[in-house]
Amino acid sequence: MNKSLTRSIGFWLLLVLALASTAVGGWLISGQIGTMTTTLLDGTATGIEVYVGQSLVVVGSALLGAGVLGILLAVALVAVQSLIPAATPVVVEPIDWTSETDDTTAPADDTTIASVTDDPSADADVDASATDEADAEAEDQKGSSGSTATATKINVK
């Protein structure tokens, strides 16, 4: 399967989620560090701002790291896809529907010719003789697994 990377849903999902994770992680980190810095310098910091802020910075840094890793993975996929040679398209000639059909196709067998005639008794004779020939050929094979052409040594082309 030689599918274009830009048409792959998985690639775009990876890129969008990586960018979203990077943005959310950066926002969490910058917001919490800004709040902690301001409250600690003012001397008004509480335990919730300091300890919860640290936990949110850790969560934000994990999201930021995952997002950056996803972006690097998307860039690596683009680089690998550009190194793989694209398959050359096969040139197919268009079908000429205006050309004459060849009349040297398979000859009509006896049953086709007999069914065209108006004599209903001829149809019964041809059907009976075709059934008798098929039964005789089946008996000639004597249990071999070969086809009728192989059993009767007929050249099939």
PDB file of C-alpha atoms in Angstrom:
ATOM      1  CA  MET A   1       0.000   0.000   0.000  1.00  0.00           C
ATOM      2  CA  ASN A   2       1.601   3.198  -1.163  1.00  0.00           C
ATOM      3  CA  LYS A   3      -0.549   5.860   0.451  1.00  0.00           C
ATOM      4  CA  SER A   4       0.290   9.527   0.589  1.00  0.00           C
ATOM      5  CA  LEU A   5       1.180  10.676   4.082  1.00  0.00           C
ATOM      6  CA  THR A   6      -0.855  13.857   3.758  1.00  0.00           C
ATOM      7  CA  ARG A   7      -3.968  11.763   3.045  1.00  0.00           C
ATOM      8  CA  SER A   8      -3.489   9.617   6.152  1.00  0.00           C
ATOM      9  CA  ILE A   9      -5.936  10.273   8.984  1.00  0.00           C
ATOM     10  CA  GLY A  10      -3.506   8.802  11.515  1.00  0.00           C
ATOM     11  CA  PHE A  11      -0.764  11.251  10.538  1.00  0.00           C
ATOM     12  CA  TRP A  12      -3.043  14.276  10.886  1.00  0.00           C
ATOM     13  CA  LEU A  13      -4.428  12.969  14.167  1.00  0.00           C
ATOM     14  CA  LEU A  14      -0.882  12.560  15.504  1.00  0.00           C
ATOM     15  CA  LEU A  15       0.063  16.066  14.420  1.00  0.00           C
ATOM     16  CA  VAL A  16      -3.074  17.748  15.810  1.00  0.00           C
ATOM     17  CA  LEU A  17      -2.916  15.920  19.145  1.00  0.00           C
ATOM     18  CA  ALA A  18       0.798  16.629  19.476  1.00  0.00           C
ATOM     19  CA  LEU A  19       0.241  20.340  18.844  1.00  0.00           C
ATOM     20  CA  ALA A  20      -2.692  20.416  21.292  1.00  0.00           C
ATOM     21  CA  SER A  21      -0.686  18.601  23.962  1.00  0.00           C
ATOM     22  CA  THR A  22       2.227  20.985  23.510  1.00  0.00           C
ATOM     23  CA  ALA A  23      -0.041  24.020  23.766  1.00  0.00           C
ATOM     24  CA  VAL A  24      -1.907  22.783  26.873  1.00  0.00           C
ATOM     25  CA  GLY A  25       1.320  21.729  28.592  1.00  0.00           C
ATOM     26  CA  GLY A  26       2.970  25.087  27.886  1.00  0.00           C
ATOM     27  CA  TRP A  27      -0.100  26.965  29.116  1.00  0.00           C
ATOM     28  CA  LEU A  28      -0.223  24.959  32.366  1.00  0.00           C
ATOM     29  CA  ILE A  29       3.464  25.444  33.058  1.00  0.00           C
ATOM     30  CA  SER A  30       3.534  29.161  32.327  1.00  0.00           C
ATOM     31  CA  GLY A  31       0.358  29.873  34.304  1.00  0.00           C
ATOM     32  CA  GLN A  32       1.359  27.959  37.406  1.00  0.00           C
ATOM     33  CA  ILE A  33       4.945  29.181  37.481  1.00  0.00           C
ATOM     34  CA  GLY A  34       3.724  32.753  37.054  1.00  0.00           C
ATOM     35  CA  THR A  35       1.231  32.358  39.918  1.00  0.00           C
ATOM     36  CA  MET A  36       3.785  30.711  42.205  1.00  0.00           C
ATOM     37  CA  THR A  37       6.432  33.336  41.479  1.00  0.00           C
ATOM     38  CA  THR A  38       4.054  36.218  42.130  1.00  0.00           C
ATOM     39  CA  THR A  39       2.648  34.844  45.396  1.00  0.00           C
ATOM     40  CA  LEU A  40       6.022  33.721  46.737  1.00  0.00           C
ATOM     41  CA  LEU A  41       7.619  37.122  46.074  1.00  0.00           C
ATOM     42  CA  ASP A  42       4.667  38.960  47.665  1.00  0.00           C
ATOM     43  CA  GLY A  43       4.791  36.690  50.698  1.00  0.00           C
ATOM     44  CA  THR A  44       1.114  35.815  50.277  1.00  0.00           C
ATOM     45  CA  ALA A  45       1.644  32.255  49.022  1.00  0.00           C
ATOM     46  CA  THR A  46      -0.481  29.542  50.581  1.00  0.00           C
ATOM     47  CA  GLY A  47       0.176  25.814  50.668  1.00  0.00           C
ATOM     48  CA  ILE A  48      -2.427  25.226  47.952  1.00  0.00           C
ATOM     49  CA  GLU A  49      -0.764  27.639  45.528  1.00  0.00           C
ATOM     50  CA  VAL A  50       2.687  26.229  46.135  1.00  0.00           C
ATOM     51  CA  TYR A  51       2.057  22.481  46.393  1.00  0.00           C
ATOM     52  CA  VAL A  52      -0.805  22.208  43.895  1.00  0.00           C
ATOM     53  CA  GLY A  53       1.084  24.549  41.594  1.00  0.00           C
ATOM     54  CA  GLN A  54       4.088  22.216  41.640  1.00  0.00           C
ATOM     55  CA  SER A  55       1.891  19.235  40.758  1.00  0.00           C
ATOM     56  CA  LEU A  56       0.282  21.112  37.887  1.00  0.00           C
ATOM     57  CA  VAL A  57       3.711  22.108  36.593  1.00  0.00           C
ATOM     58  CA  VAL A  58       4.694  18.417  36.567  1.00  0.00           C
ATOM     59  CA  VAL A  59       1.504  17.496  34.666  1.00  0.00           C
ATOM     60  CA  GLY A  60       2.084  20.387  32.253  1.00  0.00           C
ATOM     61  CA  SER A  61       5.677  19.332  31.648  1.00  0.00           C
ATOM     62  CA  ALA A  62       4.535  15.759  30.884  1.00  0.00           C
ATOM     63  CA  LEU A  63       2.002  17.098  28.366  1.00  0.00           C
ATOM     64  CA  LEU A  64       4.598  19.424  26.869  1.00  0.00           C
ATOM     65  CA  GLY A  65       7.112  16.569  26.549  1.00  0.00           C
ATOM     66  CA  ALA A  66       4.556  14.248  24.941  1.00  0.00           C
ATOM     67  CA  GLY A  67       3.561  16.983  22.497  1.00  0.00           C
ATOM     68  CA  VAL A  68       7.145  17.710  21.498  1.00  0.00           C
ATOM     69  CA  LEU A  69       7.782  13.990  21.078  1.00  0.00           C
ATOM     70  CA  GLY A  70       4.681  13.709  18.856  1.00  0.00           C
ATOM     71  CA  ILE A  71       5.817  16.638  16.703  1.00  0.00           C
ATOM     72  CA  LEU A  72       9.271  15.085  16.317  1.00  0.00           C
ATOM     73  CA  LEU A  73       7.660  11.779  15.377  1.00  0.00           C
ATOM     74  CA  ALA A  74       5.521  13.506  12.718  1.00  0.00           C
ATOM     75  CA  VAL A  75       8.618  15.201  11.295  1.00  0.00           C
ATOM     76  CA  ALA A  76      10.451  11.855  11.247  1.00  0.00           C
ATOM     77  CA  LEU A  77       7.521  10.250   9.389  1.00  0.00           C
ATOM     78  CA  VAL A  78       7.633  12.996   6.777  1.00  0.00           C
ATOM     79  CA  ALA A  79      11.397  12.507   6.381  1.00  0.00           C
ATOM     80  CA  VAL A  80      11.095   8.730   6.012  1.00  0.00           C
ATOM     81  CA  GLN A  81       8.211   9.088   3.533  1.00  0.00           C
ATOM     82  CA  SER A  82      10.318  11.417   1.391  1.00  0.00           C
ATOM     83  CA  LEU A  83      13.155   8.860   1.309  1.00  0.00           C
ATOM     84  CA  ILE A  84      10.930   6.029   0.070  1.00  0.00           C
ATOM     85  CA  PRO A  85      10.722   6.168  -3.739  1.00  0.00           C
ATOM     86  CA  ALA A  86       7.264   6.586  -5.163  1.00  0.00           C
ATOM     87  CA  ALA A  87       6.011   3.831  -7.437  1.00  0.00           C
ATOM     88  CA  THR A  88       5.972   4.808 -11.082  1.00  0.00           C
ATOM     89  CA  PRO A  89       2.506   4.658 -12.558  1.00  0.00           C
ATOM     90  CA  VAL A  90       1.886   1.956 -15.144  1.00  0.00           C
ATOM     91  CA  VAL A  91       0.820   3.290 -18.514  1.00  0.00           C
ATOM     92  CA  VAL A  92      -2.190   1.391 -19.758  1.00  0.00           C
ATOM     93  CA  GLU A  93      -3.292   1.732 -23.343  1.00  0.00           C
ATOM     94  CA  PRO A  94      -6.932   2.641 -23.790  1.00  0.00           C
ATOM     95  CA  ILE A  95      -9.229  -0.006 -25.223  1.00  0.00           C
ATOM     96  CA  ASP A  96     -10.200   0.614 -28.831  1.00  0.00           C
ATOM     97  CA  TRP A  97     -13.911  -0.152 -28.792  1.00  0.00           C
ATOM     98  CA  THR A  98     -14.285   0.694 -32.479  1.00  0.00           C
ATOM     99  CA  SER A  99     -12.113  -2.160 -33.718  1.00  0.00           C
ATOM    100  CA  GLU A 100     -13.753  -5.125 -35.427  1.00  0.00           C
ATOM    101  CA  THR A 101     -14.152  -8.340 -33.465  1.00  0.00           C
ATOM    102  CA  ASP A 102     -12.223 -11.392 -34.544  1.00  0.00           C
ATOM    103  CA  ASP A 103     -14.388 -14.099 -36.169  1.00  0.00           C
ATOM    104  CA  THR A 104     -11.808 -16.816 -35.470  1.00  0.00           C
ATOM    105  CA  THR A 105     -13.011 -17.328 -31.929  1.00  0.00           C
ATOM    106  CA  ALA A 106     -14.014 -20.730 -30.612  1.00  0.00           C
ATOM    107  CA  PRO A 107     -16.115 -22.675 -33.107  1.00  0.00           C
ATOM    108  CA  ALA A 108     -19.708 -23.388 -32.231  1.00  0.00           C
ATOM    109  CA  ASP A 109     -20.315 -26.911 -30.993  1.00  0.00           C
ATOM    110  CA  ASP A 110     -23.000 -29.310 -32.256  1.00  0.00           C
ATOM    111  CA  THR A 111     -25.493 -28.430 -29.526  1.00  0.00           C
ATOM    112  CA  THR A 112     -25.539 -24.754 -30.531  1.00  0.00           C
ATOM    113  CA  ILE A 113     -26.066 -25.577 -34.182  1.00  0.00           C
ATOM    114  CA  ALA A 114     -28.720 -28.184 -33.395  1.00  0.00           C
ATOM    115  CA  SER A 115     -30.667 -25.865 -31.100  1.00  0.00           C
ATOM    116  CA  VAL A 116     -30.918 -23.294 -33.875  1.00  0.00           C
ATOM    117  CA  THR A 117     -32.762 -25.741 -36.142  1.00  0.00           C
ATOM    118  CA  ASP A 118     -36.525 -25.940 -36.114  1.00  0.00           C
ATOM    119  CA  ASP A 119     -36.680 -29.734 -35.753  1.00  0.00           C
ATOM    120  CA  PRO A 120     -37.382 -30.610 -32.075  1.00  0.00           C
ATOM    121  CA  SER A 121     -36.358 -34.236 -32.624  1.00  0.00           C
ATOM    122  CA  ALA A 122     -32.876 -33.057 -33.649  1.00  0.00           C
ATOM    123  CA  ASP A 123     -32.487 -31.370 -30.256  1.00  0.00           C
ATOM    124  CA  ALA A 124     -33.264 -34.603 -28.463  1.00  0.00           C
ATOM    125  CA  ASP A 125     -30.793 -36.549 -30.639  1.00  0.00           C
ATOM    126  CA  VAL A 126     -27.985 -34.054 -30.029  1.00  0.00           C
ATOM    127  CA  ASP A 127     -28.634 -33.909 -26.287  1.00  0.00           C
ATOM    128  CA  ALA A 128     -28.637 -37.703 -26.035  1.00  0.00           C
ATOM    129  CA  SER A 129     -25.451 -38.058 -28.093  1.00  0.00           C
ATOM    130  CA  ALA A 130     -23.697 -35.359 -26.026  1.00  0.00           C
ATOM    131  CA  THR A 131     -24.660 -37.153 -22.815  1.00  0.00           C
ATOM    132  CA  ASP A 132     -23.466 -40.504 -24.212  1.00  0.00           C
ATOM    133  CA  GLU A 133     -20.104 -38.978 -25.237  1.00  0.00           C
ATOM    134  CA  ALA A 134     -19.633 -37.426 -21.804  1.00  0.00           C
ATOM    135  CA  ASP A 135     -20.389 -40.758 -20.122  1.00  0.00           C
ATOM    136  CA  ALA A 136     -17.958 -42.579 -22.428  1.00  0.00           C
ATOM    137  CA  GLU A 137     -15.199 -40.057 -21.699  1.00  0.00           C
ATOM    138  CA  ALA A 138     -15.793 -40.363 -17.961  1.00  0.00           C
ATOM    139  CA  GLU A 139     -15.479 -44.152 -18.190  1.00  0.00           C
ATOM    140  CA  ASP A 140     -12.279 -43.845 -20.269  1.00  0.00           C
ATOM    141  CA  GLN A 141     -10.582 -41.951 -17.479  1.00  0.00           C
ATOM    142  CA  LYS A 142     -10.803 -44.956 -15.138  1.00  0.00           C
ATOM    143  CA  GLY A 143     -10.548 -42.917 -11.961  1.00  0.00           C
ATOM    144  CA  SER A 144      -7.746 -40.609 -13.053  1.00  0.00           C
ATOM    145  CA  SER A 145      -7.844 -37.067 -11.778  1.00  0.00           C
ATOM    146  CA  GLY A 146      -6.938 -35.556 -15.163  1.00  0.00           C
ATOM    147  CA  SER A 147      -9.272 -33.549 -17.312  1.00  0.00           C
ATOM    148  CA  THR A 148     -11.105 -34.918 -20.314  1.00  0.00           C
ATOM    149  CA  ALA A 149      -8.521 -33.346 -22.630  1.00  0.00           C
ATOM    150  CA  THR A 150      -5.702 -35.085 -20.749  1.00  0.00           C
ATOM    151  CA  ALA A 151      -7.495 -38.417 -20.641  1.00  0.00           C
ATOM    152  CA  THR A 152      -8.239 -38.419 -24.369  1.00  0.00           C
ATOM    153  CA  LYS A 153      -4.862 -36.809 -25.296  1.00  0.00           C
ATOM    154  CA  ILE A 154      -6.414 -33.828 -27.016  1.00  0.00           C
ATOM    155  CA  ASN A 155      -4.307 -30.715 -27.462  1.00  0.00           C
ATOM    156  CA  VAL A 156      -6.090 -27.779 -25.850  1.00  0.00           C
ATOM    157  CA  LYS A 157      -5.011 -24.290 -26.842  1.00  0.00           C
TER     158      LYS A 157
END
